Amino acid sequence: MTKSHPGSGPKHPQVVVLFGATGDLAKRKLLPGLFHLNNSGLIPGLRIVGVSMDDLTREEFQEVAHKSIDDFYTRQYTEEEWEAYRDILDYVPVGAGPAALGEAVNRAEAELPDSPDKPQRLHYLSVPPAAALAALNTIKEADLVKHSKVIMEKPFGTDLESAEQLNKQIHEIFAEKQVFRIDHFLGKEPALNILAFRFANGLFEPIWNRNFIDHVQIDVPETLGLDERATFYEGTGAYRDMVVTHLFQIMAFIAMEPPTALEPDAISVEKNKVFDSMQPINPEDVVRGQYTGYRDIDGVDAVSETETFIAVKATIDNWRWANVPFYLRTGKRLAEGRRIVSIAFKEPPKSMFPPGSGVAANGPDHLTFDLADSAKMSLSFYGKRPGPGMKLDKLSLQFAMHDTGLEGDVFEAYERLILDAMKGDHTLFTTAEGIERLWKISRPVLEDMPPVRPYAPGSWGPNAIHQLVAPAAWRLPFEREWRDPDEKGA
């Protein structure tokens, strides 16, 4: 049984309607994640109704869920926990129609334990963008809009016009406060740790500005290719797929002003202020790339100009961040799979150390956040090498979540986000206003995309990325690796 966190869950019993219940995301993340939430003791009653195109019985869907847990659940579990989960699973094929879905949800609500709080419905749309509106209309026709929330997967449009149209259609059925646009990057423990680090420590908040910070890098290289997603990617590309929906969101957490309270509305206000202060993305500040071999994949145009790599220089025109560039980079088939935010501090205005001492040999001091599920942070600095003379080396202070013994308490991103949506907590979700603003500042580059440049699989992208960030250098690859806590003396 997973450790309970009193007061951390919703007070209402929940019925989750999972559209796309037999799809890849559901199998890998959502069904195992809901299993963990059911075991956690955080939800006062849970029922799940799966919905998909597959014509399955309830028992067949339960077998799908059992296999997904066997294949993708990363914790130990008991047979009793599985049997308890199996009993809360129901299934309705899309072909059965809205009335059958409505009956299944009403039946699920009737099966929930008695509670003074009325059951709430959470509709999770794990479906392709083209199917999202059909799912929303099914919810409406099944009379399931009241007492409900809806989680929507990216992309939230492909440009300003499509985002505005999508939001208009959503708001014809759901109020904005009912809508949760999910970004799994923000559900990770390290993203929340950025807020804690910034606003709970008097050491760093006073220097979190243009006077002390030279630049910021948000770097999410991936080693995976696009063999299975090429058809989707051809109409999207790295900018639409990753920058608007992921990297800009992390950027807002780094750049936002202190909220008036640690509450969803106050945090959303400050994130949107960052988006409002961002300058339109200049095509000259963008490097697009495509890995060699991408055009040979089935479903890809032989002369495709879709980027599998993107690097962007973004700027925020406000008092705190004037003249501080934010460099964003992501791509497929790169040298390493990483998720880091690196804050580069300004170097001293004058050095007293003699030539050859090592000062500046390894770049400025950095504060680095690793956004993998197991949170890590590193602060690099220069220190004297033991012995005669004045030779300096780059050293670092490092923290990792596994140092605390609490790594088992870390929730996977989708688990946290589903739980937050159940509670009505919008802290880690994108608003309609915010997403439309991001598409608006993206318009110049979307209308005048620079050409794609080839890069070799296993590299760090096209060579032009070095001119983009000059005179600085990319933080990845690191000048030193994270220490292994299992090694003696680490």
mmCIF file with all atom_site columns, N, CA, C and O in Angstrom, residues 194 207-209 212-218 254 321 326 340-346 364-369 378-380 475:
data_model
loop_
_atom_site.group_PDB
_atom_site.id
_atom_site.type_symbol
_atom_site.label_atom_id
_atom_site.label_alt_id
_atom_site.label_comp_id
_atom_site.label_asym_id
_atom_site.label_entity_id
_atom_site.label_seq_id
_atom_site.pdbx_PDB_ins_code
_atom_site.Cartn_x
_atom_site.Cartn_y
_atom_site.Cartn_z
_atom_site.occupancy
_atom_site.B_iso_or_equiv
_atom_site.pdbx_formal_charge
_atom_site.auth_seq_id
_atom_site.auth_comp_id
_atom_site.auth_asym_id
_atom_site.auth_atom_id
_atom_site.pdbx_PDB_model_num
ATOM 1   N N  . ILE A 1 194 ? 11.373 23.932 -8.475  1.00 0.00 ? 194 ILE A N  1
ATOM 2   C CA . ILE A 1 194 ? 11.853 25.240 -8.919  1.00 0.00 ? 194 ILE A CA 1
ATOM 3   C C  . ILE A 1 194 ? 11.161 26.333 -8.124  1.00 0.00 ? 194 ILE A C  1
ATOM 4   O O  . ILE A 1 194 ? 11.792 27.300 -7.672  1.00 0.00 ? 194 ILE A O  1
ATOM 5   N N  . ILE A 1 207 ? 19.109 37.365 -6.120  1.00 0.00 ? 207 ILE A N  1
ATOM 6   C CA . ILE A 1 207 ? 19.984 37.425 -7.298  1.00 0.00 ? 207 ILE A CA 1
ATOM 7   C C  . ILE A 1 207 ? 19.304 36.850 -8.535  1.00 0.00 ? 207 ILE A C  1
ATOM 8   O O  . ILE A 1 207 ? 19.959 36.623 -9.545  1.00 0.00 ? 207 ILE A O  1
ATOM 9   N N  . TRP A 1 208 ? 17.996 36.630 -8.472  1.00 0.00 ? 208 TRP A N  1
ATOM 10  C CA . TRP A 1 208 ? 17.254 36.016 -9.579  1.00 0.00 ? 208 TRP A CA 1
ATOM 11  C C  . TRP A 1 208 ? 16.779 37.108 -10.540 1.00 0.00 ? 208 TRP A C  1
ATOM 12  O O  . TRP A 1 208 ? 15.596 37.349 -10.717 1.00 0.00 ? 208 TRP A O  1
ATOM 13  N N  . ASN A 1 209 ? 17.736 37.770 -11.195 1.00 0.00 ? 209 ASN A N  1
ATOM 14  C CA . ASN A 1 209 ? 17.372 38.893 -12.067 1.00 0.00 ? 209 ASN A CA 1
ATOM 15  C C  . ASN A 1 209 ? 18.526 39.215 -13.010 1.00 0.00 ? 209 ASN A C  1
ATOM 16  O O  . ASN A 1 209 ? 19.585 38.579 -12.969 1.00 0.00 ? 209 ASN A O  1
ATOM 17  N N  . PHE A 1 212 ? 22.424 39.694 -12.068 1.00 0.00 ? 212 PHE A N  1
ATOM 18  C CA . PHE A 1 212 ? 23.308 38.594 -11.680 1.00 0.00 ? 212 PHE A CA 1
ATOM 19  C C  . PHE A 1 212 ? 23.256 37.411 -12.649 1.00 0.00 ? 212 PHE A C  1
ATOM 20  O O  . PHE A 1 212 ? 24.181 36.596 -12.651 1.00 0.00 ? 212 PHE A O  1
ATOM 21  N N  . ILE A 1 213 ? 22.205 37.309 -13.444 1.00 0.00 ? 213 ILE A N  1
ATOM 22  C CA . ILE A 1 213 ? 22.055 36.171 -14.354 1.00 0.00 ? 213 ILE A CA 1
ATOM 23  C C  . ILE A 1 213 ? 22.389 36.602 -15.770 1.00 0.00 ? 213 ILE A C  1
ATOM 24  O O  . ILE A 1 213 ? 21.860 37.600 -16.275 1.00 0.00 ? 213 ILE A O  1
ATOM 25  N N  . ASP A 1 214 ? 23.281 35.858 -16.412 1.00 0.00 ? 214 ASP A N  1
ATOM 26  C CA . ASP A 1 214 ? 23.710 36.181 -17.769 1.00 0.00 ? 214 ASP A CA 1
ATOM 27  C C  . ASP A 1 214 ? 22.730 35.638 -18.809 1.00 0.00 ? 214 ASP A C  1
ATOM 28  O O  . ASP A 1 214 ? 22.342 36.336 -19.734 1.00 0.00 ? 214 ASP A O  1
ATOM 29  N N  . HIS A 1 215 ? 22.345 34.373 -18.658 1.00 0.00 ? 215 HIS A N  1
ATOM 30  C CA . HIS A 1 215 ? 21.382 33.770 -19.566 1.00 0.00 ? 215 HIS A CA 1
ATOM 31  C C  . HIS A 1 215 ? 20.809 32.508 -18.928 1.00 0.00 ? 215 HIS A C  1
ATOM 32  O O  . HIS A 1 215 ? 21.329 32.028 -17.901 1.00 0.00 ? 215 HIS A O  1
ATOM 33  N N  . VAL A 1 216 ? 19.760 31.973 -19.530 1.00 0.00 ? 216 VAL A N  1
ATOM 34  C CA . VAL A 1 216 ? 19.102 30.765 -19.041 1.00 0.00 ? 216 VAL A CA 1
ATOM 35  C C  . VAL A 1 216 ? 18.981 29.787 -20.207 1.00 0.00 ? 216 VAL A C  1
ATOM 36  O O  . VAL A 1 216 ? 18.670 30.190 -21.331 1.00 0.00 ? 216 VAL A O  1
ATOM 37  N N  . GLN A 1 217 ? 19.242 28.507 -19.938 1.00 0.00 ? 217 GLN A N  1
ATOM 38  C CA . GLN A 1 217 ? 19.054 27.467 -20.954 1.00 0.00 ? 217 GLN A CA 1
ATOM 39  C C  . GLN A 1 217 ? 18.027 26.446 -20.465 1.00 0.00 ? 217 GLN A C  1
ATOM 40  O O  . GLN A 1 217 ? 18.080 26.001 -19.318 1.00 0.00 ? 217 GLN A O  1
ATOM 41  N N  . ILE A 1 218 ? 17.096 26.105 -21.350 1.00 0.00 ? 218 ILE A N  1
ATOM 42  C CA . ILE A 1 218 ? 16.140 25.038 -21.096 1.00 0.00 ? 218 ILE A CA 1
ATOM 43  C C  . ILE A 1 218 ? 16.349 24.026 -22.213 1.00 0.00 ? 218 ILE A C  1
ATOM 44  O O  . ILE A 1 218 ? 16.081 24.307 -23.379 1.00 0.00 ? 218 ILE A O  1
ATOM 45  N N  . ILE A 1 254 ? 10.453 29.617 -14.339 1.00 0.00 ? 254 ILE A N  1
ATOM 46  C CA . ILE A 1 254 ? 11.749 30.212 -14.031 1.00 0.00 ? 254 ILE A CA 1
ATOM 47  C C  . ILE A 1 254 ? 11.636 31.735 -13.909 1.00 0.00 ? 254 ILE A C  1
ATOM 48  O O  . ILE A 1 254 ? 12.269 32.356 -13.053 1.00 0.00 ? 254 ILE A O  1
ATOM 49  N N  . TRP A 1 321 ? 14.006 40.837 -16.328 1.00 0.00 ? 321 TRP A N  1
ATOM 50  C CA . TRP A 1 321 ? 14.718 40.012 -17.296 1.00 0.00 ? 321 TRP A CA 1
ATOM 51  C C  . TRP A 1 321 ? 15.188 40.765 -18.538 1.00 0.00 ? 321 TRP A C  1
ATOM 52  O O  . TRP A 1 321 ? 15.601 40.140 -19.514 1.00 0.00 ? 321 TRP A O  1
ATOM 53  N N  . PHE A 1 326 ? 16.877 33.746 -23.090 1.00 0.00 ? 326 PHE A N  1
ATOM 54  C CA . PHE A 1 326 ? 16.495 32.390 -22.707 1.00 0.00 ? 326 PHE A CA 1
ATOM 55  C C  . PHE A 1 326 ? 16.699 31.509 -23.938 1.00 0.00 ? 326 PHE A C  1
ATOM 56  O O  . PHE A 1 326 ? 16.083 31.754 -24.987 1.00 0.00 ? 326 PHE A O  1
ATOM 57  N N  . ILE A 1 340 ? 16.947 19.523 -18.680 1.00 0.00 ? 340 ILE A N  1
ATOM 58  C CA . ILE A 1 340 ? 17.611 20.385 -17.709 1.00 0.00 ? 340 ILE A CA 1
ATOM 59  C C  . ILE A 1 340 ? 17.233 21.853 -17.902 1.00 0.00 ? 340 ILE A C  1
ATOM 60  O O  . ILE A 1 340 ? 16.900 22.300 -19.003 1.00 0.00 ? 340 ILE A O  1
ATOM 61  N N  . VAL A 1 341 ? 17.285 22.576 -16.788 1.00 0.00 ? 341 VAL A N  1
ATOM 62  C CA . VAL A 1 341 ? 17.245 24.041 -16.796 1.00 0.00 ? 341 VAL A CA 1
ATOM 63  C C  . VAL A 1 341 ? 18.548 24.498 -16.174 1.00 0.00 ? 341 VAL A C  1
ATOM 64  O O  . VAL A 1 341 ? 18.917 24.031 -15.087 1.00 0.00 ? 341 VAL A O  1
ATOM 65  N N  . SER A 1 342 ? 19.260 25.380 -16.841 1.00 0.00 ? 342 SER A N  1
ATOM 66  C CA . SER A 1 342 ? 20.558 25.831 -16.356 1.00 0.00 ? 342 SER A CA 1
ATOM 67  C C  . SER A 1 342 ? 20.587 27.359 -16.306 1.00 0.00 ? 342 SER A C  1
ATOM 68  O O  . SER A 1 342 ? 20.347 28.026 -17.316 1.00 0.00 ? 342 SER A O  1
ATOM 69  N N  . ILE A 1 343 ? 20.853 27.876 -15.131 1.00 0.00 ? 343 ILE A N  1
ATOM 70  C CA . ILE A 1 343 ? 20.952 29.330 -14.913 1.00 0.00 ? 343 ILE A CA 1
ATOM 71  C C  . ILE A 1 343 ? 22.431 29.694 -14.910 1.00 0.00 ? 343 ILE A C  1
ATOM 72  O O  . ILE A 1 343 ? 23.191 29.234 -14.052 1.00 0.00 ? 343 ILE A O  1
ATOM 73  N N  . ALA A 1 344 ? 22.865 30.504 -15.873 1.00 0.00 ? 344 ALA A N  1
ATOM 74  C CA . ALA A 1 344 ? 24.272 30.917 -15.960 1.00 0.00 ? 344 ALA A CA 1
ATOM 75  C C  . ALA A 1 344 ? 24.425 32.285 -15.298 1.00 0.00 ? 344 ALA A C  1
ATOM 76  O O  . ALA A 1 344 ? 23.803 33.267 -15.728 1.00 0.00 ? 344 ALA A O  1
ATOM 77  N N  . PHE A 1 345 ? 25.234 32.344 -14.274 1.00 0.00 ? 345 PHE A N  1
ATOM 78  C CA . PHE A 1 345 ? 25.453 33.604 -13.568 1.00 0.00 ? 345 PHE A CA 1
ATOM 79  C C  . PHE A 1 345 ? 26.548 34.425 -14.241 1.00 0.00 ? 345 PHE A C  1
ATOM 80  O O  . PHE A 1 345 ? 27.438 33.875 -14.904 1.00 0.00 ? 345 PHE A O  1
ATOM 81  N N  . LYS A 1 346 ? 26.467 35.723 -14.076 1.00 0.00 ? 346 LYS A N  1
ATOM 82  C CA . LYS A 1 346 ? 27.478 36.605 -14.651 1.00 0.00 ? 346 LYS A CA 1
ATOM 83  C C  . LYS A 1 346 ? 28.814 36.394 -13.959 1.00 0.00 ? 346 LYS A C  1
ATOM 84  O O  . LYS A 1 346 ? 28.884 36.118 -12.760 1.00 0.00 ? 346 LYS A O  1
ATOM 85  N N  . PRO A 1 364 ? 30.950 30.171 -16.966 1.00 0.00 ? 364 PRO A N  1
ATOM 86  C CA . PRO A 1 364 ? 30.453 30.808 -15.752 1.00 0.00 ? 364 PRO A CA 1
ATOM 87  C C  . PRO A 1 364 ? 29.909 29.786 -14.757 1.00 0.00 ? 364 PRO A C  1
ATOM 88  O O  . PRO A 1 364 ? 29.741 28.603 -15.070 1.00 0.00 ? 364 PRO A O  1
ATOM 89  N N  . ASP A 1 365 ? 29.629 30.261 -13.554 1.00 0.00 ? 365 ASP A N  1
ATOM 90  C CA . ASP A 1 365 ? 28.956 29.429 -12.560 1.00 0.00 ? 365 ASP A CA 1
ATOM 91  C C  . ASP A 1 365 ? 27.528 29.157 -13.018 1.00 0.00 ? 365 ASP A C  1
ATOM 92  O O  . ASP A 1 365 ? 26.866 30.030 -13.598 1.00 0.00 ? 365 ASP A O  1
ATOM 93  N N  . HIS A 1 366 ? 27.056 27.937 -12.736 1.00 0.00 ? 366 HIS A N  1
ATOM 94  C CA . HIS A 1 366 ? 25.710 27.548 -13.154 1.00 0.00 ? 366 HIS A CA 1
ATOM 95  C C  . HIS A 1 366 ? 24.936 26.950 -11.985 1.00 0.00 ? 366 HIS A C  1
ATOM 96  O O  . HIS A 1 366 ? 25.497 26.228 -11.160 1.00 0.00 ? 366 HIS A O  1
ATOM 97  N N  . LEU A 1 367 ? 23.654 27.227 -11.973 1.00 0.00 ? 367 LEU A N  1
ATOM 98  C CA . LEU A 1 367 ? 22.704 26.491 -11.139 1.00 0.00 ? 367 LEU A CA 1
ATOM 99  C C  . LEU A 1 367 ? 21.872 25.647 -12.094 1.00 0.00 ? 367 LEU A C  1
ATOM 100 O O  . LEU A 1 367 ? 21.233 26.184 -13.008 1.00 0.00 ? 367 LEU A O  1
ATOM 101 N N  . THR A 1 368 ? 21.893 24.339 -11.913 1.00 0.00 ? 368 THR A N  1
ATOM 102 C CA . THR A 1 368 ? 21.260 23.430 -12.866 1.00 0.00 ? 368 THR A CA 1
ATOM 103 C C  . THR A 1 368 ? 20.199 22.585 -12.183 1.00 0.00 ? 368 THR A C  1
ATOM 104 O O  . THR A 1 368 ? 20.453 22.005 -11.122 1.00 0.00 ? 368 THR A O  1
ATOM 105 N N  . PHE A 1 369 ? 19.016 22.541 -12.782 1.00 0.00 ? 369 PHE A N  1
ATOM 106 C CA . PHE A 1 369 ? 17.935 21.664 -12.341 1.00 0.00 ? 369 PHE A CA 1
ATOM 107 C C  . PHE A 1 369 ? 17.783 20.543 -13.361 1.00 0.00 ? 369 PHE A C  1
ATOM 108 O O  . PHE A 1 369 ? 17.640 20.803 -14.558 1.00 0.00 ? 369 PHE A O  1
ATOM 109 N N  . SER A 1 378 ? 22.275 21.083 -9.079  1.00 0.00 ? 378 SER A N  1
ATOM 110 C CA . SER A 1 378 ? 23.719 21.227 -8.979  1.00 0.00 ? 378 SER A CA 1
ATOM 111 C C  . SER A 1 378 ? 24.083 22.704 -9.061  1.00 0.00 ? 378 SER A C  1
ATOM 112 O O  . SER A 1 378 ? 23.539 23.439 -9.887  1.00 0.00 ? 378 SER A O  1
ATOM 113 N N  . LEU A 1 379 ? 24.983 23.142 -8.198  1.00 0.00 ? 379 LEU A N  1
ATOM 114 C CA . LEU A 1 379 ? 25.526 24.498 -8.244  1.00 0.00 ? 379 LEU A CA 1
ATOM 115 C C  . LEU A 1 379 ? 27.021 24.387 -8.482  1.00 0.00 ? 379 LEU A C  1
ATOM 116 O O  . LEU A 1 379 ? 27.761 23.836 -7.659  1.00 0.00 ? 379 LEU A O  1
ATOM 117 N N  . SER A 1 380 ? 27.475 24.871 -9.639  1.00 0.00 ? 380 SER A N  1
ATOM 118 C CA . SER A 1 380 ? 28.900 24.797 -9.967  1.00 0.00 ? 380 SER A CA 1
ATOM 119 C C  . SER A 1 380 ? 29.596 26.102 -9.598  1.00 0.00 ? 380 SER A C  1
ATOM 120 O O  . SER A 1 380 ? 28.991 27.174 -9.624  1.00 0.00 ? 380 SER A O  1
ATOM 121 N N  . ARG A 1 475 ? 25.122 24.334 -22.294 1.00 0.00 ? 475 ARG A N  1
ATOM 122 C CA . ARG A 1 475 ? 25.435 23.647 -21.041 1.00 0.00 ? 475 ARG A CA 1
ATOM 123 C C  . ARG A 1 475 ? 25.591 22.142 -21.265 1.00 0.00 ? 475 ARG A C  1
ATOM 124 O O  . ARG A 1 475 ? 26.367 21.488 -20.582 1.00 0.00 ? 475 ARG A O  1
#
